[in-house]
């Protein structure tokens, strides 16, 4: 949609840090246009819970970004050795 001649999407990734997510605060529409910057899974969960994001497709898209932010915040797991069965024995791959 266009606002004052500038094209916007309903949700977009910050062009500067390439991780945070911007949304329109839909609780403020149509009286004012407020853009929120969400930087953590907790902020995204709050935006969904309080209906700052509305509509199933948009909720799904924002939730997917929340998952990406959660994975980014999570500590790196230790490498896992894969194993498979070969001739009835477990072997490392």
PDB file of C-alpha atoms in Angstrom:
ATOM      1  CA  UNK A   1       0.000   0.000   0.000  1.00  0.00           C
ATOM      2  CA  UNK A   2       1.125   3.579  -0.497  1.00  0.00           C
ATOM      3  CA  UNK A   3       1.303   6.117   2.319  1.00  0.00           C
ATOM      4  CA  UNK A   4       2.203   9.663   1.293  1.00  0.00           C
ATOM      5  CA  UNK A   5       3.501   8.285  -2.006  1.00  0.00           C
ATOM      6  CA  UNK A   6       5.788   5.683  -0.342  1.00  0.00           C
ATOM      7  CA  UNK A   7       5.058   2.005  -1.016  1.00  0.00           C
ATOM      8  CA  UNK A   8       4.909  -0.216   2.081  1.00  0.00           C
ATOM      9  CA  UNK A   9       4.303  -3.891   2.711  1.00  0.00           C
ATOM     10  CA  UNK A  10       2.385  -5.118   5.757  1.00  0.00           C
ATOM     11  CA  UNK A  11       5.583  -6.572   7.234  1.00  0.00           C
ATOM     12  CA  UNK A  12       9.168  -5.913   6.187  1.00  0.00           C
ATOM     13  CA  UNK A  13      12.711  -6.551   7.377  1.00  0.00           C
ATOM     14  CA  UNK A  14      14.751  -3.559   8.502  1.00  0.00           C
ATOM     15  CA  UNK A  15      16.970  -2.493   5.579  1.00  0.00           C
ATOM     16  CA  UNK A  16      19.780  -1.428   7.922  1.00  0.00           C
ATOM     17  CA  UNK A  17      20.229  -4.378  10.291  1.00  0.00           C
ATOM     18  CA  UNK A  18      18.570  -7.032   8.068  1.00  0.00           C
ATOM     19  CA  UNK A  19      17.028  -8.761  11.134  1.00  0.00           C
ATOM     20  CA  UNK A  20      14.447  -6.656  12.916  1.00  0.00           C
ATOM     21  CA  UNK A  21      10.913  -6.598  11.536  1.00  0.00           C
ATOM     22  CA  UNK A  22       8.633  -3.622  10.960  1.00  0.00           C
ATOM     23  CA  UNK A  23       4.845  -3.764  11.066  1.00  0.00           C
ATOM     24  CA  UNK A  24       1.960  -1.325  11.176  1.00  0.00           C
ATOM     25  CA  UNK A  25       0.351  -1.200  14.605  1.00  0.00           C
ATOM     26  CA  UNK A  26      -3.121  -2.226  13.521  1.00  0.00           C
ATOM     27  CA  UNK A  27      -4.653  -1.225  16.852  1.00  0.00           C
ATOM     28  CA  UNK A  28      -4.001   2.404  15.862  1.00  0.00           C
ATOM     29  CA  UNK A  29      -5.567   2.209  12.392  1.00  0.00           C
ATOM     30  CA  UNK A  30      -7.366   4.084  10.855  1.00  0.00           C
ATOM     31  CA  UNK A  31      -6.794   7.084  13.135  1.00  0.00           C
ATOM     32  CA  UNK A  32      -3.015   7.090  12.984  1.00  0.00           C
ATOM     33  CA  UNK A  33      -0.217   5.249  11.243  1.00  0.00           C
ATOM     34  CA  UNK A  34       2.289   3.894  13.728  1.00  0.00           C
ATOM     35  CA  UNK A  35       5.148   1.677  12.574  1.00  0.00           C
ATOM     36  CA  UNK A  36       6.575  -0.742  15.135  1.00  0.00           C
ATOM     37  CA  UNK A  37      10.091  -2.190  15.031  1.00  0.00           C
ATOM     38  CA  UNK A  38      10.191  -5.695  16.514  1.00  0.00           C
ATOM     39  CA  UNK A  39      13.595  -7.083  17.476  1.00  0.00           C
ATOM     40  CA  UNK A  40      12.833 -10.216  19.494  1.00  0.00           C
ATOM     41  CA  UNK A  41      10.504 -13.192  19.585  1.00  0.00           C
ATOM     42  CA  UNK A  42       8.914 -11.791  22.750  1.00  0.00           C
ATOM     43  CA  UNK A  43       8.027  -8.528  20.997  1.00  0.00           C
ATOM     44  CA  UNK A  44       6.570 -10.455  18.075  1.00  0.00           C
ATOM     45  CA  UNK A  45       4.542 -12.682  20.408  1.00  0.00           C
ATOM     46  CA  UNK A  46       3.243  -9.562  22.172  1.00  0.00           C
ATOM     47  CA  UNK A  47       2.284  -7.946  18.832  1.00  0.00           C
ATOM     48  CA  UNK A  48       0.315 -11.053  17.834  1.00  0.00           C
ATOM     49  CA  UNK A  49      -1.290 -11.485  21.274  1.00  0.00           C
ATOM     50  CA  UNK A  50      -2.417  -7.844  21.504  1.00  0.00           C
ATOM     51  CA  UNK A  51      -3.657  -7.807  17.888  1.00  0.00           C
ATOM     52  CA  UNK A  52      -1.135  -5.243  16.690  1.00  0.00           C
ATOM     53  CA  UNK A  53      -0.932  -7.759  13.840  1.00  0.00           C
ATOM     54  CA  UNK A  54      -4.261  -8.987  12.468  1.00  0.00           C
ATOM     55  CA  UNK A  55      -5.358 -11.459   9.818  1.00  0.00           C
ATOM     56  CA  UNK A  56      -4.288 -15.066   9.473  1.00  0.00           C
ATOM     57  CA  UNK A  57      -1.823 -14.577   6.578  1.00  0.00           C
ATOM     58  CA  UNK A  58      -0.084 -11.641   8.248  1.00  0.00           C
ATOM     59  CA  UNK A  59      -0.007 -13.378  11.641  1.00  0.00           C
ATOM     60  CA  UNK A  60       1.620 -16.391   9.972  1.00  0.00           C
ATOM     61  CA  UNK A  61       4.226 -14.260   8.211  1.00  0.00           C
ATOM     62  CA  UNK A  62       5.095 -12.307  11.368  1.00  0.00           C
ATOM     63  CA  UNK A  63       5.228 -15.537  13.404  1.00  0.00           C
ATOM     64  CA  UNK A  64       7.707 -16.954  10.858  1.00  0.00           C
ATOM     65  CA  UNK A  65       9.909 -13.894  11.354  1.00  0.00           C
ATOM     66  CA  UNK A  66       9.563 -14.455  15.107  1.00  0.00           C
ATOM     67  CA  UNK A  67      10.836 -17.993  14.660  1.00  0.00           C
ATOM     68  CA  UNK A  68      13.856 -16.655  12.767  1.00  0.00           C
ATOM     69  CA  UNK A  69      14.576 -14.165  15.548  1.00  0.00           C
ATOM     70  CA  UNK A  70      14.216 -16.916  18.170  1.00  0.00           C
ATOM     71  CA  UNK A  71      16.682 -19.117  16.299  1.00  0.00           C
ATOM     72  CA  UNK A  72      19.088 -16.208  16.044  1.00  0.00           C
ATOM     73  CA  UNK A  73      18.913 -15.645  19.817  1.00  0.00           C
ATOM     74  CA  UNK A  74      19.340 -19.348  20.668  1.00  0.00           C
ATOM     75  CA  UNK A  75      22.794 -20.595  21.594  1.00  0.00           C
ATOM     76  CA  UNK A  76      24.479 -22.692  18.941  1.00  0.00           C
ATOM     77  CA  UNK A  77      23.947 -26.399  19.516  1.00  0.00           C
ATOM     78  CA  UNK A  78      26.859 -28.786  19.736  1.00  0.00           C
ATOM     79  CA  UNK A  79      27.533 -30.652  16.495  1.00  0.00           C
ATOM     80  CA  UNK A  80      25.633 -33.930  16.325  1.00  0.00           C
ATOM     81  CA  UNK A  81      27.196 -37.054  14.898  1.00  0.00           C
ATOM     82  CA  UNK A  82      24.808 -38.727  12.556  1.00  0.00           C
ATOM     83  CA  UNK A  83      24.412 -42.464  12.809  1.00  0.00           C
ATOM     84  CA  UNK A  84      22.840 -44.968  10.537  1.00  0.00           C
ATOM     85  CA  UNK A  85      22.222 -48.691  10.568  1.00  0.00           C
ATOM     86  CA  UNK A  86      24.426 -50.699   8.254  1.00  0.00           C
ATOM     87  CA  UNK A  87      24.193 -54.456   8.396  1.00  0.00           C
ATOM     88  CA  UNK A  88      22.362 -54.286  11.737  1.00  0.00           C
ATOM     89  CA  UNK A  89      25.139 -52.204  13.390  1.00  0.00           C
ATOM     90  CA  UNK A  90      25.166 -48.520  14.221  1.00  0.00           C
ATOM     91  CA  UNK A  91      27.975 -46.724  12.420  1.00  0.00           C
ATOM     92  CA  UNK A  92      29.014 -43.107  12.412  1.00  0.00           C
ATOM     93  CA  UNK A  93      28.505 -41.275   9.140  1.00  0.00           C
TER      94      UNK A  93
END
